[in-house]
């Protein structure tokens, strides 16, 4: 088995390599003057079981193109099996037609990765589980949940906790976390009664005096988490912490989180952290390198991956 890192999240790839006690394949991934991507694999990979590690995070198009070109280079170099390891799968939120004449970009990107030559995909907390079916190759969707549960137990203990889904779409995920923690569940129900009117946040559940834990797959602008925190505190919650697998944190998100009433936002390292994120006092990062590393080891050994979550 060999590991090859793209440029999107080198630190995570190095942590996985350390976990597996393997060096990263020597490769050059660089740009021509016109920004076209050039890849050269600098060691023999013929007959190898190769894992290409690349999050298709910001800049999503560049990182995606880099992934496709690396896969093409490996295929032409006769790698036996190529697994695209996508700690964060970008474009996942475009998973259905939102109106007439709109694309389903998640499916398009899945096709691109498959046609480039990937034999398998390994990813974490897909925005919607059914995106797995967009790939016509074996796809393992890991859950960051065990890592999140451990962090909550270490940092927040288990008393007086209330798990909260920040929107109705995230209830299944929140319920799973609540079950694991033996905690109660509440839901933030966002409603805009009429176009142009501001959103009304109704809380389903009694959060008075409770330590609330918001859980989501993605935190992007931070709006969902910060608004939910405000609504929970208005309803008498004692404090609010937030957990999200993928810290997309675009635009002014970090400043927004910093100025919010969130006690903390915990994200994983599925996306490389900017300096601003690393320096933000109420954002903390936990690592999923051992989780993905163990899944890669099991794939290489033809062992069960699902039993990681039993
Ligand atoms: C939406 O369905 C996702 O699960 C997240 O809630 C969303 O992407 C968060 O976006 P933002 O941080 O911009 O509110």
PDB file of C-alpha atoms and ligand atoms in Angstrom:
ATOM      1  CA  UNK A   1       0.000   0.000   0.000  1.00  0.00           C
ATOM      2  CA  UNK A   2       1.211   3.492  -0.821  1.00  0.00           C
ATOM      3  CA  UNK A   3      -0.036   6.981   0.096  1.00  0.00           C
ATOM      4  CA  UNK A   4       0.125   9.995  -2.161  1.00  0.00           C
ATOM      5  CA  UNK A   5      -0.822  13.481  -0.979  1.00  0.00           C
ATOM      6  CA  UNK A   6      -2.235  16.259  -3.124  1.00  0.00           C
ATOM      7  CA  UNK A   7      -1.648  19.854  -2.061  1.00  0.00           C
ATOM      8  CA  UNK A   8      -5.035  20.529  -0.418  1.00  0.00           C
ATOM      9  CA  UNK A   9      -4.313  19.134   3.052  1.00  0.00           C
ATOM     10  CA  UNK A  10      -0.699  18.085   3.346  1.00  0.00           C
ATOM     11  CA  UNK A  11      -0.735  18.175   7.163  1.00  0.00           C
ATOM     12  CA  UNK A  12      -3.561  15.622   7.384  1.00  0.00           C
ATOM     13  CA  UNK A  13      -1.844  13.362   4.816  1.00  0.00           C
ATOM     14  CA  UNK A  14       1.388  13.513   6.847  1.00  0.00           C
ATOM     15  CA  UNK A  15      -0.528  12.598  10.036  1.00  0.00           C
ATOM     16  CA  UNK A  16      -2.085   9.608   8.254  1.00  0.00           C
ATOM     17  CA  UNK A  17       1.324   8.554   6.956  1.00  0.00           C
ATOM     18  CA  UNK A  18       2.694   8.740  10.524  1.00  0.00           C
ATOM     19  CA  UNK A  19      -0.260   6.684  11.791  1.00  0.00           C
ATOM     20  CA  UNK A  20       0.376   3.999   9.158  1.00  0.00           C
ATOM     21  CA  UNK A  21       4.163   4.277   9.540  1.00  0.00           C
ATOM     22  CA  UNK A  22       4.520   4.763   5.783  1.00  0.00           C
ATOM     23  CA  UNK A  23       6.312   7.445   3.790  1.00  0.00           C
ATOM     24  CA  UNK A  24       4.338   9.529   1.292  1.00  0.00           C
ATOM     25  CA  UNK A  25       5.035   8.692  -2.349  1.00  0.00           C
ATOM     26  CA  UNK A  26       7.506  11.095  -3.920  1.00  0.00           C
ATOM     27  CA  UNK A  27       5.583  13.166  -6.412  1.00  0.00           C
ATOM     28  CA  UNK A  28       5.611  16.643  -7.840  1.00  0.00           C
ATOM     29  CA  UNK A  29       2.297  18.413  -8.201  1.00  0.00           C
ATOM     30  CA  UNK A  30       2.877  21.879  -9.554  1.00  0.00           C
ATOM     31  CA  UNK A  31       1.624  24.534 -11.947  1.00  0.00           C
ATOM     32  CA  UNK A  32       2.662  25.747 -15.365  1.00  0.00           C
ATOM     33  CA  UNK A  33       2.820  29.511 -15.844  1.00  0.00           C
ATOM     34  CA  UNK A  34      -0.799  29.511 -17.092  1.00  0.00           C
ATOM     35  CA  UNK A  35      -1.844  27.578 -13.916  1.00  0.00           C
ATOM     36  CA  UNK A  36      -2.432  24.246 -15.655  1.00  0.00           C
ATOM     37  CA  UNK A  37      -1.666  21.412 -13.216  1.00  0.00           C
ATOM     38  CA  UNK A  38       1.354  19.188 -13.837  1.00  0.00           C
ATOM     39  CA  UNK A  39       1.960  15.931 -11.967  1.00  0.00           C
ATOM     40  CA  UNK A  40       4.979  13.669 -11.954  1.00  0.00           C
ATOM     41  CA  UNK A  41       5.069  10.528  -9.789  1.00  0.00           C
ATOM     42  CA  UNK A  42       8.732  10.128  -8.946  1.00  0.00           C
ATOM     43  CA  UNK A  43       8.777   6.474  -7.890  1.00  0.00           C
ATOM     44  CA  UNK A  44       7.543   3.179  -9.269  1.00  0.00           C
ATOM     45  CA  UNK A  45       3.879   2.469  -8.428  1.00  0.00           C
ATOM     46  CA  UNK A  46       3.269  -0.429 -10.830  1.00  0.00           C
ATOM     47  CA  UNK A  47       0.982  -2.991  -9.192  1.00  0.00           C
ATOM     48  CA  UNK A  48       0.550  -0.933  -5.994  1.00  0.00           C
ATOM     49  CA  UNK A  49      -2.577  -0.317  -3.903  1.00  0.00           C
ATOM     50  CA  UNK A  50      -2.493   3.495  -3.888  1.00  0.00           C
ATOM     51  CA  UNK A  51      -4.447   5.945  -1.740  1.00  0.00           C
ATOM     52  CA  UNK A  52      -4.591   9.512  -3.070  1.00  0.00           C
ATOM     53  CA  UNK A  53      -5.389  11.975  -0.276  1.00  0.00           C
ATOM     54  CA  UNK A  54      -7.059  15.178  -1.415  1.00  0.00           C
ATOM     55  CA  UNK A  55      -9.924  17.221   0.029  1.00  0.00           C
ATOM     56  CA  UNK A  56     -11.847  19.052  -2.671  1.00  0.00           C
ATOM     57  CA  UNK A  57     -12.091  22.106  -0.439  1.00  0.00           C
ATOM     58  CA  UNK A  58     -11.272  25.759  -1.264  1.00  0.00           C
ATOM     59  CA  UNK A  59     -10.083  26.392  -3.947  1.00  0.00           C
ATOM     60  CA  UNK A  60     -12.446  23.566  -4.863  1.00  0.00           C
ATOM     61  CA  UNK A  61     -11.939  23.591  -8.626  1.00  0.00           C
ATOM     62  CA  UNK A  62      -8.131  23.642  -8.416  1.00  0.00           C
ATOM     63  CA  UNK A  63      -8.064  20.873  -5.818  1.00  0.00           C
ATOM     64  CA  UNK A  64     -10.516  18.760  -7.789  1.00  0.00           C
ATOM     65  CA  UNK A  65      -8.519  19.173 -10.999  1.00  0.00           C
ATOM     66  CA  UNK A  66      -5.344  18.251  -9.149  1.00  0.00           C
ATOM     67  CA  UNK A  67      -7.012  15.078  -7.833  1.00  0.00           C
ATOM     68  CA  UNK A  68      -8.203  14.063 -11.313  1.00  0.00           C
ATOM     69  CA  UNK A  69      -4.780  14.605 -12.851  1.00  0.00           C
ATOM     70  CA  UNK A  70      -3.009  12.655 -10.073  1.00  0.00           C
ATOM     71  CA  UNK A  71      -5.427   9.749 -10.603  1.00  0.00           C
ATOM     72  CA  UNK A  72      -4.783   9.869 -14.352  1.00  0.00           C
ATOM     73  CA  UNK A  73      -1.015   9.810 -13.789  1.00  0.00           C
ATOM     74  CA  UNK A  74      -1.343   6.804 -11.442  1.00  0.00           C
ATOM     75  CA  UNK A  75      -3.562   4.905 -13.859  1.00  0.00           C
ATOM     76  CA  UNK A  76      -1.077   5.460 -16.666  1.00  0.00           C
ATOM     77  CA  UNK A  77       1.717   4.336 -14.313  1.00  0.00           C
ATOM     78  CA  UNK A  78      -0.097   0.967 -13.872  1.00  0.00           C
ATOM     79  CA  UNK A  79      -1.119   1.284 -10.217  1.00  0.00           C
ATOM     80  CA  UNK A  80      -3.145  -1.844  -9.357  1.00  0.00           C
ATOM     81  CA  UNK A  81      -5.888  -0.064  -7.369  1.00  0.00           C
ATOM     82  CA  UNK A  82      -6.473   3.643  -6.833  1.00  0.00           C
ATOM     83  CA  UNK A  83      -8.543   4.848  -3.880  1.00  0.00           C
ATOM     84  CA  UNK A  84      -9.517   8.528  -3.875  1.00  0.00           C
ATOM     85  CA  UNK A  85      -9.409   9.532  -0.208  1.00  0.00           C
ATOM     86  CA  UNK A  86     -11.595  12.629   0.120  1.00  0.00           C
ATOM     87  CA  UNK A  87     -11.648  13.717   3.775  1.00  0.00           C
ATOM     88  CA  UNK A  88     -13.971  16.492   2.551  1.00  0.00           C
ATOM     89  CA  UNK A  89     -16.013  15.969  -0.613  1.00  0.00           C
ATOM     90  CA  UNK A  90     -16.766  19.406  -2.053  1.00  0.00           C
ATOM     91  CA  UNK A  91     -19.792  20.030  -4.293  1.00  0.00           C
ATOM     92  CA  UNK A  92     -21.765  17.627  -2.058  1.00  0.00           C
ATOM     93  CA  UNK A  93     -24.401  20.237  -1.255  1.00  0.00           C
ATOM     94  CA  UNK A  94     -25.469  20.353  -4.910  1.00  0.00           C
ATOM     95  CA  UNK A  95     -27.000  16.889  -4.660  1.00  0.00           C
ATOM     96  CA  UNK A  96     -30.379  17.522  -6.313  1.00  0.00           C
ATOM     97  CA  UNK A  97     -31.981  19.885  -8.785  1.00  0.00           C
ATOM     98  CA  UNK A  98     -32.971  22.919  -6.746  1.00  0.00           C
ATOM     99  CA  UNK A  99     -35.002  24.295  -9.632  1.00  0.00           C
ATOM    100  CA  UNK A 100     -35.575  23.803 -13.336  1.00  0.00           C
ATOM    101  CA  UNK A 101     -32.418  23.848 -15.489  1.00  0.00           C
ATOM    102  CA  UNK A 102     -29.989  23.511 -12.555  1.00  0.00           C
ATOM    103  CA  UNK A 103     -27.197  20.914 -12.273  1.00  0.00           C
ATOM    104  CA  UNK A 104     -26.579  18.055  -9.870  1.00  0.00           C
ATOM    105  CA  UNK A 105     -22.904  18.889  -9.435  1.00  0.00           C
ATOM    106  CA  UNK A 106     -22.257  16.201  -6.793  1.00  0.00           C
ATOM    107  CA  UNK A 107     -23.112  13.554  -9.398  1.00  0.00           C
ATOM    108  CA  UNK A 108     -20.981  15.269 -12.048  1.00  0.00           C
ATOM    109  CA  UNK A 109     -17.962  15.362  -9.705  1.00  0.00           C
ATOM    110  CA  UNK A 110     -18.517  11.701  -8.774  1.00  0.00           C
ATOM    111  CA  UNK A 111     -18.499  10.851 -12.500  1.00  0.00           C
ATOM    112  CA  UNK A 112     -15.310  12.850 -13.057  1.00  0.00           C
ATOM    113  CA  UNK A 113     -13.476  11.039 -10.244  1.00  0.00           C
ATOM    114  CA  UNK A 114     -14.683   7.644 -11.489  1.00  0.00           C
ATOM    115  CA  UNK A 115     -13.828   8.318 -15.133  1.00  0.00           C
ATOM    116  CA  UNK A 116     -10.400   9.679 -14.238  1.00  0.00           C
ATOM    117  CA  UNK A 117      -9.641   6.131 -13.049  1.00  0.00           C
ATOM    118  CA  UNK A 118     -10.405   5.828  -9.319  1.00  0.00           C
ATOM    119  CA  UNK A 119     -11.344   2.280  -8.296  1.00  0.00           C
ATOM    120  CA  UNK A 120     -12.707   3.200  -4.859  1.00  0.00           C
ATOM    121  CA  UNK A 121     -13.608   6.250  -2.799  1.00  0.00           C
ATOM    122  CA  UNK A 122     -13.076   6.789   0.906  1.00  0.00           C
ATOM    123  CA  UNK A 123     -14.709   9.852   2.413  1.00  0.00           C
ATOM    124  CA  UNK A 124     -16.043  11.231   5.694  1.00  0.00           C
ATOM    125  CA  UNK A 125     -19.521  12.439   6.677  1.00  0.00           C
ATOM    126  CA  UNK A 126     -20.988  12.966   3.230  1.00  0.00           C
ATOM    127  CA  UNK A 127     -23.493  15.804   3.292  1.00  0.00           C
ATOM    128  CA  UNK A 128     -26.200  13.251   2.446  1.00  0.00           C
ATOM    129  CA  UNK A 129     -25.655   9.498   2.766  1.00  0.00           C
ATOM    130  CA  UNK A 130     -27.231   8.803  -0.605  1.00  0.00           C
ATOM    131  CA  UNK A 131     -24.368  10.620  -2.383  1.00  0.00           C
ATOM    132  CA  UNK A 132     -22.565   7.283  -1.905  1.00  0.00           C
ATOM    133  CA  UNK A 133     -24.802   6.014  -4.700  1.00  0.00           C
ATOM    134  CA  UNK A 134     -23.601   8.757  -7.053  1.00  0.00           C
ATOM    135  CA  UNK A 135     -20.343   6.795  -7.371  1.00  0.00           C
ATOM    136  CA  UNK A 136     -20.572   3.612  -9.426  1.00  0.00           C
ATOM    137  CA  UNK A 137     -17.484   2.296  -7.622  1.00  0.00           C
ATOM    138  CA  UNK A 138     -17.197   1.049  -4.003  1.00  0.00           C
ATOM    139  CA  UNK A 139     -17.477   4.043  -1.675  1.00  0.00           C
ATOM    140  CA  UNK A 140     -16.855   4.005   2.065  1.00  0.00           C
ATOM    141  CA  UNK A 141     -18.412   6.891   3.984  1.00  0.00           C
ATOM    142  CA  UNK A 142     -16.778   7.158   7.422  1.00  0.00           C
ATOM    143  CA  UNK A 143     -18.334   8.930  10.391  1.00  0.00           C
ATOM    144  CA  UNK A 144     -16.439  11.395  12.553  1.00  0.00           C
ATOM    145  CA  UNK A 145     -18.957  10.612  15.316  1.00  0.00           C
ATOM    146  CA  UNK A 146     -16.644   8.413  17.491  1.00  0.00           C
ATOM    147  CA  UNK A 147     -13.995  11.169  17.499  1.00  0.00           C
ATOM    148  CA  UNK A 148     -16.635  13.791  18.346  1.00  0.00           C
ATOM    149  CA  UNK A 149     -18.134  11.653  21.125  1.00  0.00           C
ATOM    150  CA  UNK A 150     -14.687  11.190  22.678  1.00  0.00           C
ATOM    151  CA  UNK A 151     -14.038  14.934  22.570  1.00  0.00           C
ATOM    152  CA  UNK A 152     -17.396  15.737  24.164  1.00  0.00           C
ATOM    153  CA  UNK A 153     -16.801  13.187  26.916  1.00  0.00           C
ATOM    154  CA  UNK A 154     -13.267  14.526  27.551  1.00  0.00           C
ATOM    155  CA  UNK A 155     -14.187  18.229  27.500  1.00  0.00           C
ATOM    156  CA  UNK A 156     -17.829  18.516  28.508  1.00  0.00           C
ATOM    157  CA  UNK A 157     -18.453  15.407  30.595  1.00  0.00           C
ATOM    158  CA  UNK A 158     -21.877  13.824  30.379  1.00  0.00           C
ATOM    159  CA  UNK A 159     -24.153  15.735  32.758  1.00  0.00           C
ATOM    160  CA  UNK A 160     -27.003  18.044  31.768  1.00  0.00           C
ATOM    161  CA  UNK A 161     -26.225  17.823  28.032  1.00  0.00           C
ATOM    162  CA  UNK A 162     -28.776  18.506  25.322  1.00  0.00           C
ATOM    163  CA  UNK A 163     -27.846  17.656  21.730  1.00  0.00           C
ATOM    164  CA  UNK A 164     -29.367  20.103  19.273  1.00  0.00           C
ATOM    165  CA  UNK A 165     -29.830  19.821  15.528  1.00  0.00           C
ATOM    166  CA  UNK A 166     -29.397  23.324  14.037  1.00  0.00           C
ATOM    167  CA  UNK A 167     -31.965  22.536  11.355  1.00  0.00           C
ATOM    168  CA  UNK A 168     -34.616  19.957  10.590  1.00  0.00           C
ATOM    169  CA  UNK A 169     -32.380  18.342   7.932  1.00  0.00           C
ATOM    170  CA  UNK A 170     -29.776  17.377  10.535  1.00  0.00           C
ATOM    171  CA  UNK A 171     -32.070  15.526  12.953  1.00  0.00           C
ATOM    172  CA  UNK A 172     -30.844  12.012  12.085  1.00  0.00           C
ATOM    173  CA  UNK A 173     -27.228  12.996  12.796  1.00  0.00           C
ATOM    174  CA  UNK A 174     -28.156  14.775  16.044  1.00  0.00           C
ATOM    175  CA  UNK A 175     -30.305  11.880  17.215  1.00  0.00           C
ATOM    176  CA  UNK A 176     -27.405   9.460  16.641  1.00  0.00           C
ATOM    177  CA  UNK A 177     -25.118  11.669  18.754  1.00  0.00           C
ATOM    178  CA  UNK A 178     -27.728  12.055  21.492  1.00  0.00           C
ATOM    179  CA  UNK A 179     -28.150   8.283  21.603  1.00  0.00           C
ATOM    180  CA  UNK A 180     -24.417   7.710  21.952  1.00  0.00           C
ATOM    181  CA  UNK A 181     -24.154  10.292  24.736  1.00  0.00           C
ATOM    182  CA  UNK A 182     -27.361   9.221  26.451  1.00  0.00           C
ATOM    183  CA  UNK A 183     -28.481  12.859  26.161  1.00  0.00           C
ATOM    184  CA  UNK A 184     -31.767  14.511  25.200  1.00  0.00           C
ATOM    185  CA  UNK A 185     -32.460  15.947  21.770  1.00  0.00           C
ATOM    186  CA  UNK A 186     -33.767  19.353  20.692  1.00  0.00           C
ATOM    187  CA  UNK A 187     -34.295  20.781  17.219  1.00  0.00           C
ATOM    188  CA  UNK A 188     -34.013  24.289  15.821  1.00  0.00           C
ATOM    189  CA  UNK A 189     -36.820  24.814  13.367  1.00  0.00           C
ATOM    190  CA  UNK A 190     -35.974  27.704  11.035  1.00  0.00           C
ATOM    191  CA  UNK A 191     -38.920  29.302   9.297  1.00  0.00           C
ATOM    192  CA  UNK A 192     -39.413  32.235   6.997  1.00  0.00           C
ATOM    193  CA  UNK A 193     -43.153  32.839   7.056  1.00  0.00           C
ATOM    194  CA  UNK A 194     -43.129  35.191   4.062  1.00  0.00           C
ATOM    195  CA  UNK A 195     -40.445  36.114   1.478  1.00  0.00           C
ATOM    196  CA  UNK A 196     -38.471  39.138   2.679  1.00  0.00           C
ATOM    197  CA  UNK A 197     -39.328  38.569   6.335  1.00  0.00           C
ATOM    198  CA  UNK A 198     -36.569  37.554   8.702  1.00  0.00           C
ATOM    199  CA  UNK A 199     -36.212  33.959   9.814  1.00  0.00           C
ATOM    200  CA  UNK A 200     -38.060  32.794  12.919  1.00  0.00           C
ATOM    201  CA  UNK A 201     -36.212  30.241  15.012  1.00  0.00           C
ATOM    202  CA  UNK A 202     -38.478  27.930  16.971  1.00  0.00           C
ATOM    203  CA  UNK A 203     -36.855  25.549  19.416  1.00  0.00           C
ATOM    204  CA  UNK A 204     -38.482  22.134  19.676  1.00  0.00           C
ATOM    205  CA  UNK A 205     -37.583  20.887  23.163  1.00  0.00           C
ATOM    206  CA  UNK A 206     -36.996  22.489  26.548  1.00  0.00           C
ATOM    207  CA  UNK A 207     -33.414  23.802  26.673  1.00  0.00           C
ATOM    208  CA  UNK A 208     -33.767  25.923  29.839  1.00  0.00           C
ATOM    209  CA  UNK A 209     -30.629  25.546  31.984  1.00  0.00           C
ATOM    210  CA  UNK A 210     -29.113  22.942  29.665  1.00  0.00           C
ATOM    211  CA  UNK A 211     -25.603  22.772  28.188  1.00  0.00           C
ATOM    212  CA  UNK A 212     -26.400  22.549  24.481  1.00  0.00           C
ATOM    213  CA  UNK A 213     -24.285  20.836  21.836  1.00  0.00           C
ATOM    214  CA  UNK A 214     -25.047  21.816  18.261  1.00  0.00           C
ATOM    215  CA  UNK A 215     -23.994  19.227  15.686  1.00  0.00           C
ATOM    216  CA  UNK A 216     -23.746  19.665  11.904  1.00  0.00           C
ATOM    217  CA  UNK A 217     -21.759  18.196   9.017  1.00  0.00           C
ATOM    218  CA  UNK A 218     -20.548  21.510   7.597  1.00  0.00           C
ATOM    219  CA  UNK A 219     -19.931  24.957   9.013  1.00  0.00           C
ATOM    220  CA  UNK A 220     -19.525  27.349   6.111  1.00  0.00           C
ATOM    221  CA  UNK A 221     -20.524  30.987   6.696  1.00  0.00           C
ATOM    222  CA  UNK A 222     -21.202  30.088  10.331  1.00  0.00           C
ATOM    223  CA  UNK A 223     -24.695  31.590  10.065  1.00  0.00           C
ATOM    224  CA  UNK A 224     -26.546  28.380  10.908  1.00  0.00           C
ATOM    225  CA  UNK A 225     -24.518  27.712  14.067  1.00  0.00           C
ATOM    226  CA  UNK A 226     -24.380  31.327  15.332  1.00  0.00           C
ATOM    227  CA  UNK A 227     -28.097  31.959  14.784  1.00  0.00           C
ATOM    228  CA  UNK A 228     -28.985  28.667  16.442  1.00  0.00           C
ATOM    229  CA  UNK A 229     -26.779  29.557  19.438  1.00  0.00           C
ATOM    230  CA  UNK A 230     -28.551  32.925  19.804  1.00  0.00           C
ATOM    231  CA  UNK A 231     -31.961  31.245  19.677  1.00  0.00           C
ATOM    232  CA  UNK A 232     -30.972  28.615  22.271  1.00  0.00           C
ATOM    233  CA  UNK A 233     -29.603  31.225  24.674  1.00  0.00           C
ATOM    234  CA  UNK A 234     -32.777  33.282  24.253  1.00  0.00           C
ATOM    235  CA  UNK A 235     -34.715  30.179  25.329  1.00  0.00           C
ATOM    236  CA  UNK A 236     -32.634  29.926  28.513  1.00  0.00           C
ATOM    237  CA  UNK A 237     -29.857  27.476  27.538  1.00  0.00           C
ATOM    238  CA  UNK A 238     -26.928  27.621  29.992  1.00  0.00           C
ATOM    239  CA  UNK A 239     -24.268  27.600  27.269  1.00  0.00           C
ATOM    240  CA  UNK A 240     -23.797  26.421  23.691  1.00  0.00           C
ATOM    241  CA  UNK A 241     -20.919  24.509  22.084  1.00  0.00           C
ATOM    242  CA  UNK A 242     -20.902  23.491  18.418  1.00  0.00           C
ATOM    243  CA  UNK A 243     -19.394  20.526  16.576  1.00  0.00           C
ATOM    244  CA  UNK A 244     -19.059  20.165  12.794  1.00  0.00           C
ATOM    245  CA  UNK A 245     -17.039  17.655  10.795  1.00  0.00           C
ATOM    246  CA  UNK A 246     -16.045  19.979   7.983  1.00  0.00           C
ATOM    247  CA  UNK A 247     -14.816  23.496   8.767  1.00  0.00           C
ATOM    248  CA  UNK A 248     -15.363  25.134   5.374  1.00  0.00           C
ATOM    249  CA  UNK A 249     -15.411  28.532   7.132  1.00  0.00           C
ATOM    250  CA  UNK A 250     -15.551  30.767   4.073  1.00  0.00           C
ATOM    251  CA  UNK A 251     -15.800  34.555   3.829  1.00  0.00           C
ATOM    252  CA  UNK A 252     -16.080  36.221   7.228  1.00  0.00           C
ATOM    253  CA  UNK A 253     -17.005  32.987   9.033  1.00  0.00           C
ATOM    254  CA  UNK A 254     -14.102  32.973  11.487  1.00  0.00           C
ATOM    255  CA  UNK A 255     -14.785  36.557  12.587  1.00  0.00           C
ATOM    256  CA  UNK A 256     -18.461  35.676  12.927  1.00  0.00           C
ATOM    257  CA  UNK A 257     -17.692  32.660  15.137  1.00  0.00           C
ATOM    258  CA  UNK A 258     -15.234  34.727  17.166  1.00  0.00           C
ATOM    259  CA  UNK A 259     -17.851  37.402  17.832  1.00  0.00           C
ATOM    260  CA  UNK A 260     -20.634  34.903  18.499  1.00  0.00           C
ATOM    261  CA  UNK A 261     -22.061  33.570  21.748  1.00  0.00           C
ATOM    262  CA  UNK A 262     -20.718  30.094  21.012  1.00  0.00           C
ATOM    263  CA  UNK A 263     -18.553  28.864  23.855  1.00  0.00           C
ATOM    264  CA  UNK A 264     -16.571  26.859  21.318  1.00  0.00           C
ATOM    265  CA  UNK A 265     -16.740  25.478  17.797  1.00  0.00           C
ATOM    266  CA  UNK A 266     -14.970  22.161  17.315  1.00  0.00           C
ATOM    267  CA  UNK A 267     -14.149  21.032  13.761  1.00  0.00           C
ATOM    268  CA  UNK A 268     -12.031  18.194  12.406  1.00  0.00           C
ATOM    269  CA  UNK A 269      -8.919  18.493  10.247  1.00  0.00           C
ATOM    270  CA  UNK A 270     -10.726  17.233   7.100  1.00  0.00           C
ATOM    271  CA  UNK A 271      -9.970  20.668   5.608  1.00  0.00           C
ATOM    272  CA  UNK A 272      -6.618  22.415   6.138  1.00  0.00           C
ATOM    273  CA  UNK A 273      -6.849  25.268   8.656  1.00  0.00           C
ATOM    274  CA  UNK A 274      -5.966  28.813   7.674  1.00  0.00           C
ATOM    275  CA  UNK A 275      -3.863  30.865  10.073  1.00  0.00           C
ATOM    276  CA  UNK A 276      -6.999  32.779  11.042  1.00  0.00           C
ATOM    277  CA  UNK A 277      -8.699  29.534  12.078  1.00  0.00           C
ATOM    278  CA  UNK A 278      -5.650  28.297  13.970  1.00  0.00           C
ATOM    279  CA  UNK A 279      -5.490  31.571  15.938  1.00  0.00           C
ATOM    280  CA  UNK A 280      -9.212  31.849  16.713  1.00  0.00           C
ATOM    281  CA  UNK A 281      -9.695  31.400  20.472  1.00  0.00           C
ATOM    282  CA  UNK A 282     -13.095  29.681  20.330  1.00  0.00           C
ATOM    283  CA  UNK A 283     -12.335  27.292  17.430  1.00  0.00           C
ATOM    284  CA  UNK A 284     -10.646  24.006  18.269  1.00  0.00           C
ATOM    285  CA  UNK A 285      -9.629  21.208  15.856  1.00  0.00           C
ATOM    286  CA  UNK A 286      -9.671  17.476  16.432  1.00  0.00           C
ATOM    287  CA  UNK A 287      -7.973  14.959  14.179  1.00  0.00           C
ATOM    288  CA  UNK A 288      -9.590  12.286  12.034  1.00  0.00           C
ATOM    289  CA  UNK A 289      -6.196  11.122  10.706  1.00  0.00           C
ATOM    290  CA  UNK A 290      -6.206   7.909  12.825  1.00  0.00           C
ATOM    291  CA  UNK A 291      -9.810   7.142  11.783  1.00  0.00           C
ATOM    292  CA  UNK A 292      -9.082   7.483   8.046  1.00  0.00           C
ATOM    293  CA  UNK A 293      -5.678   5.817   8.471  1.00  0.00           C
ATOM    294  CA  UNK A 294      -7.274   2.768  10.107  1.00  0.00           C
ATOM    295  CA  UNK A 295      -9.920   2.602   7.345  1.00  0.00           C
ATOM    296  CA  UNK A 296      -7.169   2.671   4.699  1.00  0.00           C
ATOM    297  CA  UNK A 297      -5.308  -0.113   6.500  1.00  0.00           C
ATOM    298  CA  UNK A 298      -8.478  -2.211   6.553  1.00  0.00           C
ATOM    299  CA  UNK A 299      -9.238  -1.570   2.862  1.00  0.00           C
ATOM    300  CA  UNK A 300      -5.708  -2.659   1.971  1.00  0.00           C
ATOM    301  CA  UNK A 301      -6.098  -5.809   4.109  1.00  0.00           C
ATOM    302  CA  UNK A 302      -9.603  -6.506   2.741  1.00  0.00           C
ATOM    303  CA  UNK A 303     -11.009  -6.211   6.287  1.00  0.00           C
ATOM    304  CA  UNK A 304     -14.370  -4.772   7.335  1.00  0.00           C
ATOM    305  CA  UNK A 305     -14.550  -0.968   7.467  1.00  0.00           C
ATOM    306  CA  UNK A 306     -18.070  -0.750   8.875  1.00  0.00           C
ATOM    307  CA  UNK A 307     -16.988  -2.623  12.030  1.00  0.00           C
ATOM    308  CA  UNK A 308     -14.956   0.503  12.908  1.00  0.00           C
ATOM    309  CA  UNK A 309     -18.299   1.961  14.032  1.00  0.00           C
ATOM    310  CA  UNK A 310     -19.782  -1.011  15.924  1.00  0.00           C
TER     311      UNK A 310
HETATM  312  C1  LIG B   1     -26.749  22.442   5.329  1.00  0.00           C
HETATM  313  O1  LIG B   1     -27.602  21.643   4.969  1.00  0.00           O
HETATM  314  C2  LIG B   1     -25.521  22.003   6.055  1.00  0.00           C
HETATM  315  O2  LIG B   1     -25.750  20.854   6.821  1.00  0.00           O
HETATM  316  C3  LIG B   1     -25.010  23.127   6.947  1.00  0.00           C
HETATM  317  O3  LIG B   1     -25.995  23.421   7.908  1.00  0.00           O
HETATM  318  C4  LIG B   1     -24.699  24.358   6.150  1.00  0.00           C
HETATM  319  O4  LIG B   1     -23.867  24.077   5.080  1.00  0.00           O
HETATM  320  C5  LIG B   1     -24.045  25.394   7.066  1.00  0.00           C
HETATM  321  O5  LIG B   1     -23.842  26.548   6.334  1.00  0.00           O
HETATM  322  P1  LIG B   1     -23.581  27.952   7.029  1.00  0.00           P
HETATM  323  O6  LIG B   1     -22.460  27.754   8.019  1.00  0.00           O
HETATM  324  O7  LIG B   1     -23.199  28.822   5.869  1.00  0.00           O
HETATM  325  O8  LIG B   1     -24.841  28.395   7.679  1.00  0.00           O
END
